[in-house]
């Protein structure tokens, strides 16, 4: 029996993986038979969903933080938020949407995560999926010589620059740093939203974040999935407290339309 209020998460044995798999599926049951053409297709979806969750939890079967790369992170970091956001360092969004290190629909895996990028470009890639936008723009505008690239406009955003100092951060920016806790780099780099939206299940990365938070880490420094020359920092507000990083600058965000169309 899984205790929904317990932080004692472990996936070392097949029995533990099976138990947590059943628990997570029971918390997020998929019983919308009406959405499927037949009972057979519904059953096939349920089986795929269960196998996918098993595969995610199996990724964490050997995880061990004993030799984790634990450092103090200092330096300048950026965050891009909508202009309407009053507090850019708020974790309020964690209750509204799942993210790479937060699965909002299961309380045990809901982490009050705040994301920052080492550079403005890294933030742009992560927030706006620039490579995808670039492909869309080129397909839309280049075939039409009369098209106006300014027709494609991002919502009003603001770029914040902060002086960051945070101790007890889990470093997962290289293969050796992932090897140190016995996980594959794909746990960090996977496309989390595909599992969340296709099967409504948490990913290994989202469960990893909960495990790291339980271990007392204040955040994770990791390689950007969108531009792997960049690094991002996710901070767990549960362990770090309300953030009070010194704000260095605040500027309106200008969309990179010229770069996108190159």
Short mmCIF file of C-alpha atoms in Angstrom, two decimals:
data_model
loop_
_atom_site.label_atom_id
_atom_site.label_comp_id
_atom_site.label_asym_id
_atom_site.label_seq_id
_atom_site.Cartn_x
_atom_site.Cartn_y
_atom_site.Cartn_z
CA UNK A 1 0.00 0.00 0.00
CA UNK A 2 1.35 3.41 -1.01
CA UNK A 3 1.04 6.23 1.50
CA UNK A 4 0.10 9.33 -0.50
CA UNK A 5 1.50 11.54 2.26
CA UNK A 6 4.86 9.76 2.52
CA UNK A 7 8.06 11.07 0.94
CA UNK A 8 9.66 7.62 1.06
CA UNK A 9 9.88 7.05 -2.69
CA UNK A 10 11.87 4.09 -4.01
CA UNK A 11 11.88 2.18 -7.30
CA UNK A 12 14.66 -0.34 -6.60
CA UNK A 13 12.62 -3.51 -7.10
CA UNK A 14 10.04 -4.57 -9.71
CA UNK A 15 7.50 -4.80 -6.89
CA UNK A 16 8.09 -1.16 -5.91
CA UNK A 17 7.86 0.00 -9.53
CA UNK A 18 4.62 -1.94 -9.92
CA UNK A 19 3.19 -0.51 -6.70
CA UNK A 20 3.94 3.10 -7.62
CA UNK A 21 2.76 2.51 -11.16
CA UNK A 22 -0.60 1.30 -9.85
CA UNK A 23 -0.73 4.17 -7.38
CA UNK A 24 -0.02 6.89 -9.95
CA UNK A 25 -2.53 5.38 -12.39
CA UNK A 26 -5.17 5.25 -9.65
CA UNK A 27 -4.61 8.93 -8.86
CA UNK A 28 -4.99 9.80 -12.56
CA UNK A 29 -7.43 7.17 -13.88
CA UNK A 30 -8.22 7.17 -17.58
CA UNK A 31 -11.80 6.00 -17.84
CA UNK A 32 -13.07 7.98 -20.81
CA UNK A 33 -14.19 5.03 -22.89
CA UNK A 34 -16.45 7.34 -24.88
CA UNK A 35 -13.36 8.98 -26.42
CA UNK A 36 -12.36 5.73 -28.13
CA UNK A 37 -14.05 4.04 -31.12
CA UNK A 38 -14.09 0.65 -29.42
CA UNK A 39 -13.39 -1.18 -26.19
CA UNK A 40 -10.39 -2.82 -27.85
CA UNK A 41 -8.76 0.51 -28.67
CA UNK A 42 -9.45 1.76 -25.16
CA UNK A 43 -7.85 -1.34 -23.67
CA UNK A 44 -4.84 -0.94 -25.99
CA UNK A 45 -4.43 2.68 -24.86
CA UNK A 46 -4.58 1.61 -21.20
CA UNK A 47 -1.91 -1.02 -21.78
CA UNK A 48 0.36 1.47 -23.60
CA UNK A 49 -0.15 3.97 -20.80
CA UNK A 50 0.83 1.46 -18.14
CA UNK A 51 3.89 0.29 -20.10
CA UNK A 52 5.00 3.87 -20.65
CA UNK A 53 4.78 4.64 -16.93
CA UNK A 54 6.65 1.44 -16.05
CA UNK A 55 9.44 2.51 -18.44
CA UNK A 56 9.68 5.93 -16.81
CA UNK A 57 9.88 4.56 -13.27
CA UNK A 58 12.39 1.90 -14.33
CA UNK A 59 14.75 4.76 -15.28
CA UNK A 60 15.06 5.52 -11.55
CA UNK A 61 15.62 1.99 -10.28
CA UNK A 62 19.29 2.61 -9.43
CA UNK A 63 19.15 6.28 -8.45
CA UNK A 64 21.47 7.17 -5.57
CA UNK A 65 22.37 10.70 -4.44
CA UNK A 66 25.32 9.62 -2.27
CA UNK A 67 27.92 10.78 -4.81
CA UNK A 68 25.83 13.51 -6.43
CA UNK A 69 27.60 16.61 -7.76
CA UNK A 70 26.36 19.18 -5.25
CA UNK A 71 27.50 22.79 -5.69
CA UNK A 72 26.72 26.40 -4.94
CA UNK A 73 25.50 28.19 -8.06
CA UNK A 74 26.40 31.86 -8.44
CA UNK A 75 26.25 34.29 -11.32
CA UNK A 76 23.87 36.12 -13.60
CA UNK A 77 20.69 34.36 -14.72
CA UNK A 78 17.73 35.46 -16.81
CA UNK A 79 13.99 34.94 -16.76
CA UNK A 80 11.40 35.94 -19.36
CA UNK A 81 7.83 36.31 -18.17
CA UNK A 82 4.61 37.77 -19.46
CA UNK A 83 4.35 41.49 -18.85
CA UNK A 84 1.21 40.89 -16.80
CA UNK A 85 3.05 38.79 -14.18
CA UNK A 86 3.44 40.80 -10.98
CA UNK A 87 6.10 38.57 -9.37
CA UNK A 88 8.44 36.97 -11.93
CA UNK A 89 10.00 34.75 -9.24
CA UNK A 90 6.69 33.30 -8.12
CA UNK A 91 6.08 29.54 -8.20
CA UNK A 92 2.32 30.00 -8.45
CA UNK A 93 2.30 28.57 -11.96
CA UNK A 94 3.29 25.16 -10.62
CA UNK A 95 -0.29 24.65 -9.48
CA UNK A 96 -1.65 25.54 -12.91
CA UNK A 97 0.58 23.69 -15.35
CA UNK A 98 3.01 20.79 -15.41
CA UNK A 99 6.59 21.53 -16.44
CA UNK A 100 9.81 19.59 -16.94
CA UNK A 101 10.30 19.12 -13.19
CA UNK A 102 6.73 19.40 -11.94
CA UNK A 103 3.71 17.14 -12.44
CA UNK A 104 0.85 19.21 -11.12
CA UNK A 105 -1.85 16.53 -11.15
CA UNK A 106 -0.33 14.32 -8.43
CA UNK A 107 0.30 16.19 -5.15
CA UNK A 108 3.31 14.02 -4.31
CA UNK A 109 4.99 15.09 -7.57
CA UNK A 110 3.93 18.73 -7.50
CA UNK A 111 7.09 20.80 -7.07
CA UNK A 112 7.03 24.58 -6.67
CA UNK A 113 9.52 25.04 -9.48
CA UNK A 114 10.99 28.34 -10.69
CA UNK A 115 13.04 28.30 -13.91
CA UNK A 116 15.90 30.57 -14.94
CA UNK A 117 18.31 30.49 -17.87
CA UNK A 118 22.02 31.22 -17.91
CA UNK A 119 21.46 33.46 -20.95
CA UNK A 120 18.63 35.42 -22.53
CA UNK A 121 18.91 33.26 -25.65
CA UNK A 122 18.53 30.10 -23.58
CA UNK A 123 15.37 31.50 -22.01
CA UNK A 124 14.00 32.34 -25.46
CA UNK A 125 14.60 28.82 -26.73
CA UNK A 126 12.93 27.23 -23.73
CA UNK A 127 9.96 29.56 -23.44
CA UNK A 128 9.14 30.12 -27.11
CA UNK A 129 10.57 26.92 -28.64
CA UNK A 130 12.47 29.06 -31.12
CA UNK A 131 13.46 26.27 -33.49
CA UNK A 132 9.81 25.29 -33.88
CA UNK A 133 8.83 28.92 -34.35
CA UNK A 134 11.61 29.34 -36.91
CA UNK A 135 10.27 26.42 -38.95
CA UNK A 136 6.71 27.76 -38.77
CA UNK A 137 7.78 31.25 -39.77
CA UNK A 138 9.88 30.07 -42.70
CA UNK A 139 7.03 27.90 -43.98
CA UNK A 140 4.56 30.74 -43.58
CA UNK A 141 6.51 33.74 -44.82
CA UNK A 142 9.25 32.69 -47.21
CA UNK A 143 6.92 31.33 -49.92
CA UNK A 144 5.04 34.65 -49.87
CA UNK A 145 7.20 37.64 -50.95
CA UNK A 146 4.48 40.05 -49.79
CA UNK A 147 4.24 38.65 -46.27
CA UNK A 148 5.10 40.90 -43.36
CA UNK A 149 7.21 39.11 -40.79
CA UNK A 150 5.91 41.50 -38.11
CA UNK A 151 2.51 39.83 -38.49
CA UNK A 152 3.90 37.10 -36.26
CA UNK A 153 4.04 38.65 -32.80
CA UNK A 154 4.82 37.13 -29.43
CA UNK A 155 2.70 38.34 -26.48
CA UNK A 156 4.22 41.16 -24.45
CA UNK A 157 7.01 39.77 -22.26
CA UNK A 158 9.69 41.22 -20.01
CA UNK A 159 13.31 40.08 -19.60
CA UNK A 160 14.62 40.03 -16.04
CA UNK A 161 18.27 39.69 -15.14
CA UNK A 162 19.19 38.46 -11.66
CA UNK A 163 22.27 38.00 -9.53
CA UNK A 164 21.86 34.42 -8.30
CA UNK A 165 23.44 32.76 -5.29
CA UNK A 166 22.02 29.38 -4.33
CA UNK A 167 23.72 26.60 -2.40
CA UNK A 168 23.01 22.87 -2.37
CA UNK A 169 22.19 22.60 -6.08
CA UNK A 170 22.20 19.24 -7.87
CA UNK A 171 24.39 19.52 -10.98
CA UNK A 172 23.17 17.47 -13.97
CA UNK A 173 24.84 19.22 -16.89
CA UNK A 174 27.05 16.40 -18.16
CA UNK A 175 26.94 12.65 -18.62
CA UNK A 176 29.38 12.09 -15.73
CA UNK A 177 27.17 14.16 -13.41
CA UNK A 178 24.16 12.04 -14.41
CA UNK A 179 26.23 8.85 -14.05
CA UNK A 180 27.06 9.92 -10.49
CA UNK A 181 23.44 9.40 -9.44
CA UNK A 182 22.91 6.44 -11.79
CA UNK A 183 20.54 7.98 -14.32
CA UNK A 184 20.74 8.35 -18.10
CA UNK A 185 20.95 11.83 -19.63
CA UNK A 186 17.63 11.15 -21.36
CA UNK A 187 15.91 11.49 -17.97
CA UNK A 188 16.80 15.19 -18.15
CA UNK A 189 16.44 15.65 -21.90
CA UNK A 190 13.20 13.79 -22.65
CA UNK A 191 10.17 15.55 -24.09
CA UNK A 192 8.13 15.54 -20.89
CA UNK A 193 4.97 16.98 -22.42
CA UNK A 194 4.51 14.04 -24.77
CA UNK A 195 4.07 11.69 -21.81
CA UNK A 196 2.00 14.21 -19.85
CA UNK A 197 -0.42 14.97 -22.66
CA UNK A 198 -0.50 11.69 -24.56
CA UNK A 199 -0.74 9.34 -21.58
CA UNK A 200 -1.35 11.69 -18.62
CA UNK A 201 1.55 10.17 -16.70
CA UNK A 202 4.59 11.69 -14.98
CA UNK A 203 8.03 11.37 -16.53
CA UNK A 204 11.20 10.11 -14.89
CA UNK A 205 12.44 13.72 -14.83
CA UNK A 206 9.41 14.93 -12.92
CA UNK A 207 9.77 12.11 -10.39
CA UNK A 208 13.53 12.78 -10.19
CA UNK A 209 12.80 16.39 -9.23
CA UNK A 210 10.60 15.23 -6.37
CA UNK A 211 13.32 12.84 -5.20
CA UNK A 212 15.91 15.65 -5.34
CA UNK A 213 13.60 17.98 -3.42
CA UNK A 214 13.02 15.30 -0.76
CA UNK A 215 16.81 14.93 -0.48
CA UNK A 216 17.00 18.63 0.38
CA UNK A 217 18.43 20.00 -2.86
CA UNK A 218 17.41 23.60 -3.47
CA UNK A 219 17.52 23.23 -7.21
CA UNK A 220 18.89 21.46 -10.27
CA UNK A 221 21.33 22.91 -12.79
CA UNK A 222 20.76 21.10 -16.08
CA UNK A 223 21.45 21.26 -19.79
CA UNK A 224 18.83 22.99 -21.90
CA UNK A 225 16.87 20.56 -24.04
CA UNK A 226 16.27 23.19 -26.70
CA UNK A 227 19.82 24.47 -27.10
CA UNK A 228 22.33 22.14 -25.51
CA UNK A 229 25.11 24.71 -25.33
CA UNK A 230 23.04 26.45 -22.64
CA UNK A 231 22.22 25.61 -19.03
CA UNK A 232 19.11 26.25 -16.99
CA UNK A 233 18.45 26.40 -13.27
CA UNK A 234 15.27 25.16 -11.65
CA UNK A 235 14.78 26.22 -8.03
CA UNK A 236 12.55 24.37 -5.56
CA UNK A 237 10.81 27.00 -3.48
CA UNK A 238 9.92 24.38 -0.85
CA UNK A 239 13.63 24.13 0.07
CA UNK A 240 14.97 27.54 -0.91
CA UNK A 241 12.22 29.69 0.55
CA UNK A 242 10.79 32.69 -1.25
CA UNK A 243 13.41 33.88 -3.71
CA UNK A 244 15.03 37.24 -3.18
CA UNK A 245 17.67 37.27 -5.92
CA UNK A 246 18.97 40.77 -6.65
CA UNK A 247 17.38 42.16 -9.82
CA UNK A 248 20.01 43.65 -12.13
CA UNK A 249 17.81 44.75 -15.00
CA UNK A 250 14.31 44.67 -16.43
CA UNK A 251 13.74 45.29 -20.14
CA UNK A 252 10.90 44.76 -22.63
CA UNK A 253 11.29 41.61 -24.68
CA UNK A 254 11.85 42.16 -28.40
CA UNK A 255 10.93 39.18 -30.54
CA UNK A 256 13.85 37.87 -32.64
CA UNK A 257 11.94 37.89 -35.93
CA UNK A 258 14.97 38.68 -38.11
CA UNK A 259 16.98 35.79 -36.62
CA UNK A 260 14.03 33.44 -36.96
CA UNK A 261 13.76 34.06 -40.68
CA UNK A 262 17.44 33.55 -41.51
#
